[in-house]
PDB file of C-alpha atoms and ligand atoms in Angstrom:
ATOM      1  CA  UNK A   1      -7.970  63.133  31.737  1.00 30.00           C
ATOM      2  CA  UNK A   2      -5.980  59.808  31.319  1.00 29.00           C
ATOM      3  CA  UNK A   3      -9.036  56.823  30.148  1.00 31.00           C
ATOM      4  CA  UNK A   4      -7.075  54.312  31.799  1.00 28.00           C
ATOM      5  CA  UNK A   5      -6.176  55.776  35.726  1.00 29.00           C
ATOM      6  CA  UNK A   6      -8.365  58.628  36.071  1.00 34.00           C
ATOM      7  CA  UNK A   7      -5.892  60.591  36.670  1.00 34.00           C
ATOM      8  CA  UNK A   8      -5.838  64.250  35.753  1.00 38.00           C
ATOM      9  CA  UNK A   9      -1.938  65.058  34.841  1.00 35.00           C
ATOM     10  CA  UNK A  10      -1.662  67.538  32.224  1.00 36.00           C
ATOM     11  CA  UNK A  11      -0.497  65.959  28.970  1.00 38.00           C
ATOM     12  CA  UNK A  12       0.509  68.908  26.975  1.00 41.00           C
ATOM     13  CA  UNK A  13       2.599  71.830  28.348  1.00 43.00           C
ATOM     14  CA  UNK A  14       3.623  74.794  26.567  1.00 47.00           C
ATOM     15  CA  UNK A  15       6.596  75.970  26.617  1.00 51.00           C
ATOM     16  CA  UNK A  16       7.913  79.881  27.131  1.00 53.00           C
ATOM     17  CA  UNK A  17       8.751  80.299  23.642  1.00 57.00           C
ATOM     18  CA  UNK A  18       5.142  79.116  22.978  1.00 54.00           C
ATOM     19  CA  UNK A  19       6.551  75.430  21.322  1.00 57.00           C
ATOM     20  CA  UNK A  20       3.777  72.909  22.660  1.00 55.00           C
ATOM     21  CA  UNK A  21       5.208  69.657  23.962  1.00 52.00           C
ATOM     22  CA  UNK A  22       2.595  66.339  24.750  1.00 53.00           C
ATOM     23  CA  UNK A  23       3.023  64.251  27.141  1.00 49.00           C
ATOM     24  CA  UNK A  24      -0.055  62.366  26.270  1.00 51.00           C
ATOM     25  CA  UNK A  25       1.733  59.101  24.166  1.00 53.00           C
ATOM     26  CA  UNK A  26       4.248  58.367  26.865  1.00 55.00           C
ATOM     27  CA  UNK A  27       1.875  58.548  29.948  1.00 60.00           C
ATOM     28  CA  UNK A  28      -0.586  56.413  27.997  1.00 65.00           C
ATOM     29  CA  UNK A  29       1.853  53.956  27.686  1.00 70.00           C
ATOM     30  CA  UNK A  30       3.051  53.809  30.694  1.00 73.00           C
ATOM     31  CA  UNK A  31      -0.142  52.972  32.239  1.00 73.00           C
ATOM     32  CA  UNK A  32      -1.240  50.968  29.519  1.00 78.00           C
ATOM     33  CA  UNK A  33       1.746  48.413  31.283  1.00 81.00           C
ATOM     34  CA  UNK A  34       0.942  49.154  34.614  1.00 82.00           C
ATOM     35  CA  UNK A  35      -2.841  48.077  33.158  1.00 82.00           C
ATOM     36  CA  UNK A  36      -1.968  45.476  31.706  1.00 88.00           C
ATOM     37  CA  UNK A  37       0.072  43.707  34.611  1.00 89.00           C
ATOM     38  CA  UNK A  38      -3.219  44.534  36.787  1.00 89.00           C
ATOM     39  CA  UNK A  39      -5.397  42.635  34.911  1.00 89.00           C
ATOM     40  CA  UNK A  40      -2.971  39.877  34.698  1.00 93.00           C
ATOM     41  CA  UNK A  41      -3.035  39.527  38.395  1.00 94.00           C
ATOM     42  CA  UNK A  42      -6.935  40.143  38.755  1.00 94.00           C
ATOM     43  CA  UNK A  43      -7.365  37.287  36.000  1.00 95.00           C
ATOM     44  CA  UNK A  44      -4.927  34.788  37.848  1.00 96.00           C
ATOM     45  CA  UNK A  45      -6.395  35.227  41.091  1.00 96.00           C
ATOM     46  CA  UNK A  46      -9.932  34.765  39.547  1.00 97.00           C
ATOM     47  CA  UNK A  47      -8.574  31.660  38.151  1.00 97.00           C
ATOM     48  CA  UNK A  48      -7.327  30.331  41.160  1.00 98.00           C
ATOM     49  CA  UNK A  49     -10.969  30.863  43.088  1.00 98.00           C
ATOM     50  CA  UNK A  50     -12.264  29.346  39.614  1.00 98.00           C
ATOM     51  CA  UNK A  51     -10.481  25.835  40.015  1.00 98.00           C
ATOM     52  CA  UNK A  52     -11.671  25.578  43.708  1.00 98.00           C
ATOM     53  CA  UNK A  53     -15.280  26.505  42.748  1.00 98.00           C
ATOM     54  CA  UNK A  54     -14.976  23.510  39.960  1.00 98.00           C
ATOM     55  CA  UNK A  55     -12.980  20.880  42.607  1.00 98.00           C
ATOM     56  CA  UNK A  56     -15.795  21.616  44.767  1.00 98.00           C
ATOM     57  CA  UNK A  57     -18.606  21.560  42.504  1.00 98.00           C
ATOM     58  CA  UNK A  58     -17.117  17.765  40.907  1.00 96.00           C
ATOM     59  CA  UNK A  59     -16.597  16.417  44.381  1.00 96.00           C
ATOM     60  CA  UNK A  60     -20.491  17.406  44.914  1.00 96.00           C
ATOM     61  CA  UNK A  61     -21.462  16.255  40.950  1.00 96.00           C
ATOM     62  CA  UNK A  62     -22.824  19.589  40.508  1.00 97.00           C
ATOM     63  CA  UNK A  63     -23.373  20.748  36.765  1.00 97.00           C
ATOM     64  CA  UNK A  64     -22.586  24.335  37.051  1.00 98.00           C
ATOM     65  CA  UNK A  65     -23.680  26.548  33.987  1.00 98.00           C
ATOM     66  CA  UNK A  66     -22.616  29.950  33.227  1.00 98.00           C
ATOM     67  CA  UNK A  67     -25.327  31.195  31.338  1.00 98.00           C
ATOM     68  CA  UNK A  68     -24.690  34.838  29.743  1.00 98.00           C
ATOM     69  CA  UNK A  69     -25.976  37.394  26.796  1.00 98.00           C
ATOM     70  CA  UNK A  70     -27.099  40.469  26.553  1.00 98.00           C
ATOM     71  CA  UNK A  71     -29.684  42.231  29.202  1.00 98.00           C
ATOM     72  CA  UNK A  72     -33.451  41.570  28.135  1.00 98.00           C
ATOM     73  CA  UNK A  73     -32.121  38.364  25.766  1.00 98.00           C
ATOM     74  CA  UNK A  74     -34.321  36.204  27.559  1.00 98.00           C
ATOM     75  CA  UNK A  75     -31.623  34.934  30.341  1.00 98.00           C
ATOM     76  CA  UNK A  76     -34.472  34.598  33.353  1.00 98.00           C
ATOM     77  CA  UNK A  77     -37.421  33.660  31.216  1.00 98.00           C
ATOM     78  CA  UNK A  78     -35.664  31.160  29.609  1.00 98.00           C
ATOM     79  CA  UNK A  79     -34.638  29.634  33.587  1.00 98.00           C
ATOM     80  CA  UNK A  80     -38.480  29.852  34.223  1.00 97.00           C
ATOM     81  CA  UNK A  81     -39.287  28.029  31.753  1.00 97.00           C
ATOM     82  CA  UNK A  82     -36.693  25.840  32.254  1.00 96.00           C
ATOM     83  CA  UNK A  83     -38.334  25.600  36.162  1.00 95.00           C
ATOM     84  CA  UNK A  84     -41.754  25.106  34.883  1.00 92.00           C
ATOM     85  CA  UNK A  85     -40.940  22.234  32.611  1.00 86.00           C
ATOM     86  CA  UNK A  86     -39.332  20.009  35.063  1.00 73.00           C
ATOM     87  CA  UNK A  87     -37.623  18.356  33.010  1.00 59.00           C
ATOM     88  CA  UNK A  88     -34.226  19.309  34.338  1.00 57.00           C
ATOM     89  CA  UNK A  89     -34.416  17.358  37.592  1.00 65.00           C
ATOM     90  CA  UNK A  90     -33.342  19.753  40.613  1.00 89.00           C
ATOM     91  CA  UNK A  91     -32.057  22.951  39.924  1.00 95.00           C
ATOM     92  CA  UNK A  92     -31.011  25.998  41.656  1.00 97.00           C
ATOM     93  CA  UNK A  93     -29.874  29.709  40.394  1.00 98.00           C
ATOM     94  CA  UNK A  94     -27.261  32.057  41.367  1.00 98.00           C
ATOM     95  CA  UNK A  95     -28.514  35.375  39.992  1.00 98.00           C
ATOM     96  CA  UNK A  96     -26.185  38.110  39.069  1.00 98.00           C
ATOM     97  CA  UNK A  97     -27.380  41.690  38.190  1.00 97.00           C
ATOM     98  CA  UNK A  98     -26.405  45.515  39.471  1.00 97.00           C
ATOM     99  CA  UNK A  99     -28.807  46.043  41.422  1.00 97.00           C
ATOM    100  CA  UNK A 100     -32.227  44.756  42.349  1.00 97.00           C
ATOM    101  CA  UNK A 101     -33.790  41.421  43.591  1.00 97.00           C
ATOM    102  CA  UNK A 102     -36.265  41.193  40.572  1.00 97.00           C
ATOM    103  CA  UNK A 103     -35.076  38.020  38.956  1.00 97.00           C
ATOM    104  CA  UNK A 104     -34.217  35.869  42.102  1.00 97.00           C
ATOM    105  CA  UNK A 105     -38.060  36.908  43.294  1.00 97.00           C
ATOM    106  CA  UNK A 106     -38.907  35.363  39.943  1.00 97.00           C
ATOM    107  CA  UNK A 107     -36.717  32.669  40.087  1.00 97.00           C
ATOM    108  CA  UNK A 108     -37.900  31.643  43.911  1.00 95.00           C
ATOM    109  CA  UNK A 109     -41.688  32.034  42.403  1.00 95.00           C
ATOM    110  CA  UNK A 110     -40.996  29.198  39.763  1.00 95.00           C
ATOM    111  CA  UNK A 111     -39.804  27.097  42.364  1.00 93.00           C
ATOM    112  CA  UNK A 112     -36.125  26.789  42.617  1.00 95.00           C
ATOM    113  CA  UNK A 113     -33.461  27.650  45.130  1.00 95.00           C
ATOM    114  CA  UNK A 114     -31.628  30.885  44.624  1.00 97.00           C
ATOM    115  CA  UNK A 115     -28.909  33.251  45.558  1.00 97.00           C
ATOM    116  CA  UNK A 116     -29.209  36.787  43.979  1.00 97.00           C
ATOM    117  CA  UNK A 117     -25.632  38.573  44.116  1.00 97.00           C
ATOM    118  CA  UNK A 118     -25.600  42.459  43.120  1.00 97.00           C
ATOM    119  CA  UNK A 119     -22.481  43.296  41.611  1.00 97.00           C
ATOM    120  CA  UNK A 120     -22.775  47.178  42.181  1.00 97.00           C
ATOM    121  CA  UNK A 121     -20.704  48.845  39.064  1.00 96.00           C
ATOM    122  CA  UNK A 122     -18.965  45.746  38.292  1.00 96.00           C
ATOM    123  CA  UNK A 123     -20.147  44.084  34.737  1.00 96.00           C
ATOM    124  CA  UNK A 124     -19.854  41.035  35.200  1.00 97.00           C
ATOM    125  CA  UNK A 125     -20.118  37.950  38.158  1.00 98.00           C
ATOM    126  CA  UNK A 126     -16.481  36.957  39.157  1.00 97.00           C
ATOM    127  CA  UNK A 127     -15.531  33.783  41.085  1.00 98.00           C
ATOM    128  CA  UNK A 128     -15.264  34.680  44.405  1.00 98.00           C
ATOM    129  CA  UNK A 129     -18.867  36.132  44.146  1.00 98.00           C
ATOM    130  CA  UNK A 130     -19.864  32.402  43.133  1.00 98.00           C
ATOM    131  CA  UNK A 131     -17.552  30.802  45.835  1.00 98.00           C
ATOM    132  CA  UNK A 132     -19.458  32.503  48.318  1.00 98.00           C
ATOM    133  CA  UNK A 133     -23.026  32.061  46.647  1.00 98.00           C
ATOM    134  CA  UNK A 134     -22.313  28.569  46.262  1.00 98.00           C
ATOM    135  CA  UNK A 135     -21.828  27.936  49.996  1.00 98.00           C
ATOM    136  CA  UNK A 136     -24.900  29.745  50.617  1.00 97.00           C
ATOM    137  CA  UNK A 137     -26.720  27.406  47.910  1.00 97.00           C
ATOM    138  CA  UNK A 138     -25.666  24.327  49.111  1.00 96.00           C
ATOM    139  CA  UNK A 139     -26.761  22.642  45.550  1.00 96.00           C
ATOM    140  CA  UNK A 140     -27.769  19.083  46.420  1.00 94.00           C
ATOM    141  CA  UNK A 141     -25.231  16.198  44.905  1.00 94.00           C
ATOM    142  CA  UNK A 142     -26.062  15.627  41.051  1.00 93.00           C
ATOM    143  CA  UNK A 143     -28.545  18.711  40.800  1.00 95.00           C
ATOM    144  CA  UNK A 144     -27.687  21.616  38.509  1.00 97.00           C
ATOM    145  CA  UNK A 145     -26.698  25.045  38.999  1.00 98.00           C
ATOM    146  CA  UNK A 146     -27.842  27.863  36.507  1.00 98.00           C
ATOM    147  CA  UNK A 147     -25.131  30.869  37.147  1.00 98.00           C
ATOM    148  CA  UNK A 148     -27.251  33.718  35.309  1.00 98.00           C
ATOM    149  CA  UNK A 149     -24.257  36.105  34.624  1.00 98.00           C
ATOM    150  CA  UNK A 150     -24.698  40.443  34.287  1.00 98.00           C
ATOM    151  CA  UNK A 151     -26.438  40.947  31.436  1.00 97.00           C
ATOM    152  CA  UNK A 152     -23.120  41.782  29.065  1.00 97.00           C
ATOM    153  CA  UNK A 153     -20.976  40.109  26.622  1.00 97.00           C
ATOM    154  CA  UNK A 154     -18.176  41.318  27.099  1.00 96.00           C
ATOM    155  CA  UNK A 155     -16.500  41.276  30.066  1.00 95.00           C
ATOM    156  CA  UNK A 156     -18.430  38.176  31.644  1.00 97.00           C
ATOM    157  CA  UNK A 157     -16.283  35.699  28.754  1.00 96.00           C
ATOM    158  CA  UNK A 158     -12.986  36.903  30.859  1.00 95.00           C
ATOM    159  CA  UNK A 159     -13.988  35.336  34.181  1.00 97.00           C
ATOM    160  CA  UNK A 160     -13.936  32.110  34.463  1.00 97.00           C
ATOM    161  CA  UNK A 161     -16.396  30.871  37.630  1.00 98.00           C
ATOM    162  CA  UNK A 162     -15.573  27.109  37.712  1.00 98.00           C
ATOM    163  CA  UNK A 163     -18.664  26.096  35.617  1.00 98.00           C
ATOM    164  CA  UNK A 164     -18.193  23.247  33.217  1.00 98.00           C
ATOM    165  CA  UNK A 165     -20.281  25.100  30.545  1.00 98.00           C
ATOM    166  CA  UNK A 166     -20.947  28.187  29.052  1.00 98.00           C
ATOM    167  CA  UNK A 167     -23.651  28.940  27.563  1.00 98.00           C
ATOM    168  CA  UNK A 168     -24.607  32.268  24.953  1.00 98.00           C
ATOM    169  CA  UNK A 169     -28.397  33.579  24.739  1.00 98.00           C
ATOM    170  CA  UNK A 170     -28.478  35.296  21.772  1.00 98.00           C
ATOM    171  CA  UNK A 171     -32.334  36.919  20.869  1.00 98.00           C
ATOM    172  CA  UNK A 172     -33.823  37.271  17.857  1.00 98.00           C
ATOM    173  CA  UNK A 173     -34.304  41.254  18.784  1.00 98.00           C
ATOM    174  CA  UNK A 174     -30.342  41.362  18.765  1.00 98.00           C
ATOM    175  CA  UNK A 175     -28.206  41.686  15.460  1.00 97.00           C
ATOM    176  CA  UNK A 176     -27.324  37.981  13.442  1.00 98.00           C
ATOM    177  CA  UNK A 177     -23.889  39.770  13.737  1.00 98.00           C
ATOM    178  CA  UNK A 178     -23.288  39.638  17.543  1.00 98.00           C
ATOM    179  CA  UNK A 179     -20.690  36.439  17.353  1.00 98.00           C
ATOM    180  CA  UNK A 180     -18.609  38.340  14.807  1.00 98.00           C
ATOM    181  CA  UNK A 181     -18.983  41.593  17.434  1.00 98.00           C
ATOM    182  CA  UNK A 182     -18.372  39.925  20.429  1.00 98.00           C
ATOM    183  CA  UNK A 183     -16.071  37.166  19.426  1.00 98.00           C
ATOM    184  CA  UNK A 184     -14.630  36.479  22.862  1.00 97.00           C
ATOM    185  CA  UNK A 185     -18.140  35.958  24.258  1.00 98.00           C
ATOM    186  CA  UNK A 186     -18.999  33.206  21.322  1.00 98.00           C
ATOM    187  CA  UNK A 187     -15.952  31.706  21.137  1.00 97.00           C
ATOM    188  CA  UNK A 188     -16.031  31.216  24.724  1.00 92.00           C
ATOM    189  CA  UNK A 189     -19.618  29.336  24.420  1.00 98.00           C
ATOM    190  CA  UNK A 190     -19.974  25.242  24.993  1.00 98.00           C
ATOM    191  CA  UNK A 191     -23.799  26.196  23.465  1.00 98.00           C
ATOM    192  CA  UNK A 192     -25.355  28.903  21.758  1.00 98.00           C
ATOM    193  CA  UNK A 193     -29.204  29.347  22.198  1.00 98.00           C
ATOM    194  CA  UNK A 194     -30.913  31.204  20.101  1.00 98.00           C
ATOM    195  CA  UNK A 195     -34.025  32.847  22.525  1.00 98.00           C
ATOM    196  CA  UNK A 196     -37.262  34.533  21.328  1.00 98.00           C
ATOM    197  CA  UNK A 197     -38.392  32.519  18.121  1.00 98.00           C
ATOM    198  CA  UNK A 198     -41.879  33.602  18.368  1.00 98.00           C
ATOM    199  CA  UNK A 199     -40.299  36.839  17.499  1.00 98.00           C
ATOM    200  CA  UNK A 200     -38.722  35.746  14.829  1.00 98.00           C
ATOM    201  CA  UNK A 201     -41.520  36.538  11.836  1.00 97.00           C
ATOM    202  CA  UNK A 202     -42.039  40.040  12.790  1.00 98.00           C
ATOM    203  CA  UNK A 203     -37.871  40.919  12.933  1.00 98.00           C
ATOM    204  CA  UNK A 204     -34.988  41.091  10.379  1.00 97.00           C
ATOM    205  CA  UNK A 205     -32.854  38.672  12.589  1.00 98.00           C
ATOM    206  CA  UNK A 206     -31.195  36.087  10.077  1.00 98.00           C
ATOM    207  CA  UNK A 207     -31.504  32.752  12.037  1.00 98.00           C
ATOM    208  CA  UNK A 208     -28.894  30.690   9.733  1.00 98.00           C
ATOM    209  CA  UNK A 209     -26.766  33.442   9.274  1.00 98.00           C
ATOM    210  CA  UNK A 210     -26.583  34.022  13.064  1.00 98.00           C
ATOM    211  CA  UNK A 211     -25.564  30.258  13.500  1.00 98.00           C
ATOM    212  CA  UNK A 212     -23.087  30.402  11.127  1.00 98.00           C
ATOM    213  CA  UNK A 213     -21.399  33.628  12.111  1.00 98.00           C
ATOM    214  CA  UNK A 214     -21.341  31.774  15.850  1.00 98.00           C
ATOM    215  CA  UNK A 215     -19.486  29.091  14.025  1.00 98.00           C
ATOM    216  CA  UNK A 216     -17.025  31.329  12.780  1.00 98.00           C
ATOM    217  CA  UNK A 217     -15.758  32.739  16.001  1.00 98.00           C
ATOM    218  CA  UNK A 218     -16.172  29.170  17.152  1.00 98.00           C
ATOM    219  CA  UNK A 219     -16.574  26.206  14.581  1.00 97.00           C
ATOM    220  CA  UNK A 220     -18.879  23.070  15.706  1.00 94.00           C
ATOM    221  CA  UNK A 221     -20.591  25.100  18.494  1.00 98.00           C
ATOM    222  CA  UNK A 222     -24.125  23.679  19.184  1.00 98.00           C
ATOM    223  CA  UNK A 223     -26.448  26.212  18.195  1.00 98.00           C
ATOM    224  CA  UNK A 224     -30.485  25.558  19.765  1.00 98.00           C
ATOM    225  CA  UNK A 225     -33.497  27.461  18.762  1.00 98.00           C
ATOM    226  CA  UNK A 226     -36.321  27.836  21.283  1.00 98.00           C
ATOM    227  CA  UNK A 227     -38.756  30.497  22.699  1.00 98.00           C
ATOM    228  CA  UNK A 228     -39.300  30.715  26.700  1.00 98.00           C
ATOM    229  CA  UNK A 229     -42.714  32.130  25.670  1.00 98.00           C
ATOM    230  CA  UNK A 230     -44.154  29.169  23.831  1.00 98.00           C
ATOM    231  CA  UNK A 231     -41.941  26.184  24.865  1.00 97.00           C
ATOM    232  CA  UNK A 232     -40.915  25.313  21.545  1.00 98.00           C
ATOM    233  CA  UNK A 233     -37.107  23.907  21.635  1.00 97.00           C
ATOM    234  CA  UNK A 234     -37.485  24.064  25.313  1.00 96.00           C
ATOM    235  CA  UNK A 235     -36.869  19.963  24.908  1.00 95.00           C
ATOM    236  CA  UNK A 236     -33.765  20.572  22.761  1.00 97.00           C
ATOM    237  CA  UNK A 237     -32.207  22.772  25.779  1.00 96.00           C
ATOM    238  CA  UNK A 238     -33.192  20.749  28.638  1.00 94.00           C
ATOM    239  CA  UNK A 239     -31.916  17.279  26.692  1.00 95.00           C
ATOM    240  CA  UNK A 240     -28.868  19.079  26.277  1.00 96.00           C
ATOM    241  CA  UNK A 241     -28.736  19.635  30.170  1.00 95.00           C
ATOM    242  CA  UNK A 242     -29.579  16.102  31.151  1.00 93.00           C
ATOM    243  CA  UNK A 243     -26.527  14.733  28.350  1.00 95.00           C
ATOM    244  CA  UNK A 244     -24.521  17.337  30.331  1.00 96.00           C
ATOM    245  CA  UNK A 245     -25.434  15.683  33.430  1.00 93.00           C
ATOM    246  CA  UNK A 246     -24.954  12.107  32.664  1.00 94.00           C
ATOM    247  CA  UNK A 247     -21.123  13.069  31.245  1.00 94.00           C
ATOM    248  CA  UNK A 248     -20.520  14.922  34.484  1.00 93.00           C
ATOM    249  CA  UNK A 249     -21.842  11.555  36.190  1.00 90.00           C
ATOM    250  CA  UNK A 250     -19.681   9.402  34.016  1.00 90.00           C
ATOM    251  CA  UNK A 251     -16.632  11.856  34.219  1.00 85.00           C
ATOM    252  CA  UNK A 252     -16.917  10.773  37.733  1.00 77.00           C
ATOM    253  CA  UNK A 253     -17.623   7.832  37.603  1.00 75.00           C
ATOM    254  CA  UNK A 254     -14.443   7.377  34.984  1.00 73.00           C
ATOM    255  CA  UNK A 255     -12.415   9.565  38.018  1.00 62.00           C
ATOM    256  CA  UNK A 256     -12.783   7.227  40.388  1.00 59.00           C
ATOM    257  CA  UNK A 257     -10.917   4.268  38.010  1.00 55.00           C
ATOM    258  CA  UNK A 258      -8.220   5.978  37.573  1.00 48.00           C
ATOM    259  CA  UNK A 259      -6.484   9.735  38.101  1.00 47.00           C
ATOM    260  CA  UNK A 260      -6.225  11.789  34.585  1.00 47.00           C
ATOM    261  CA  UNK A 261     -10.073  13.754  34.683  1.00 47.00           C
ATOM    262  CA  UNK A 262      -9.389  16.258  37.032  1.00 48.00           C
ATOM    263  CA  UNK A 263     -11.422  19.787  36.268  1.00 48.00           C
ATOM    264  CA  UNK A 264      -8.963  22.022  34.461  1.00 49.00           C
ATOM    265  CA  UNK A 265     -10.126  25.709  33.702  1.00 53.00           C
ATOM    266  CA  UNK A 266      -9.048  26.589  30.297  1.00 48.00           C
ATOM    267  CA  UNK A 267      -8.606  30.394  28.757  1.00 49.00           C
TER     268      UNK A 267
HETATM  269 MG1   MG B 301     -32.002  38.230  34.235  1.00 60.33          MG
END
């Protein structure tokens, strides 16, 4: 069966005189065009929906995060902690998983706003999915939106939402390798956080070598330490959020002199 369509064509015949012929290369091929061209489209349109999500989310001065990694890094807890601190000023959550309400019930029990979106099979949160949450949101004017993406990372760094940051959890229970095995994912990153550091003496996970590999798929990304558990770097992270939020309120401010700061969605 052809990997790419589904399809079940044959892709070797044999001939009357026994002589075996494939068809396999070509048809692979062919589809692996007709693929491509697909994903082109998908991609645009995404990126059209993408720019409106950002206009709309500037002309509100919302910071919208898309925060991704792996499932179990630490995306939620990290967002509850985040919650519990306060430090963050107001912020609400668009939660993206398969199936199940479990993290927007957690999210709503730390005290924030929150669309959950259940993306069935698909892997990843695309932007239509956050057009429509963030009409349902309604994020108050200079608050923050938290887009917790599928837990994946891969296909999540190939859909742009119309955030104005990305940001990578990466756990100490993963492999200091991940950047250099998910490249896209890390060099797609604004900030890397490094989740779980109470773990950290009881696992082989190389801190400084995981930095630096995240530095060679993407060189000068900020890199953060912190644990949801105990709260330590939770300052780090949410100073990083309220620098985030003063540039989008300068941006704007900056906007309003003069044309030449519009959001722009970049691959
Ligand atoms: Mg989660």
């Amino acid at each position: 069966m052809c990997a790419i369509c589904g399809c079940d064509h044959p892709h070797e015949h044999v001939h009357a005189d026994g002589t075996r012929h494939s068809h396999a290369h070509a048809h692979a091929e062919h589809h692996h065009h007709e693929h491509v061209e697909v994903e082109a489209r998908v991609l645009a349109r995404n990126d059209a929906i993408a720019e409106r999500n950002a206009a709309w989310l500037a002309a509100r001065g919302v910071l919208a995060i898309n925060l991704m990694g792996a499932p179990g890094c630490g995306k939620t807890s990290l967002l509850e902690r985040t919650l519990k601190e306060r430090a963050a000023g107001s912020l609400a959550v668009i939660e993206g998983d398969q199936a199940t309400a479990n993290d927007a019930v957690r999210i709503r029990a730390a005290g924030a706003a929150v669309v959950q979106v259940n993306t069935g099979t698909g892997c990843h949160l695309d932007a239509s999915m956050v057009e429509r949450s963030l009409r349902e949101l309604a994020p108050s004017p200079g608050s923050v939106v938290v887009i917790e993406n599928v837990g994946n990372l891969v296909c999540p760094a190939l859909f742009r939402l119309g955030e104005r940051r990305r940001v990578v959890v990466l756990s100490v229970t993963e492999g200091d390798d991940k950047p250099l095995k998910y490249p896209h994912m890390f060099r797609a990153a604004d900030l890397v956080l490094i989740s779980k550091m109470d773990l950290a003496p009881h696992v082989d996970f190389d801190v400084a070598s995981a930095a630096s590999n995240a530095r060679l798929v993407n060189p000068g990304v900020a890199v953060l330490r912190l644990s949801a558990k105990t709260g330590s770097g939770l300052r780090d992270w949410t100073s990083w959020l309220e620098r985030e939020l003063e540039g989008l309120r300068d941006g704007a401010h900056r906007r309003v002199e003069g044309p030449g700061d519009a959001p722009r969605i970049e691959r």
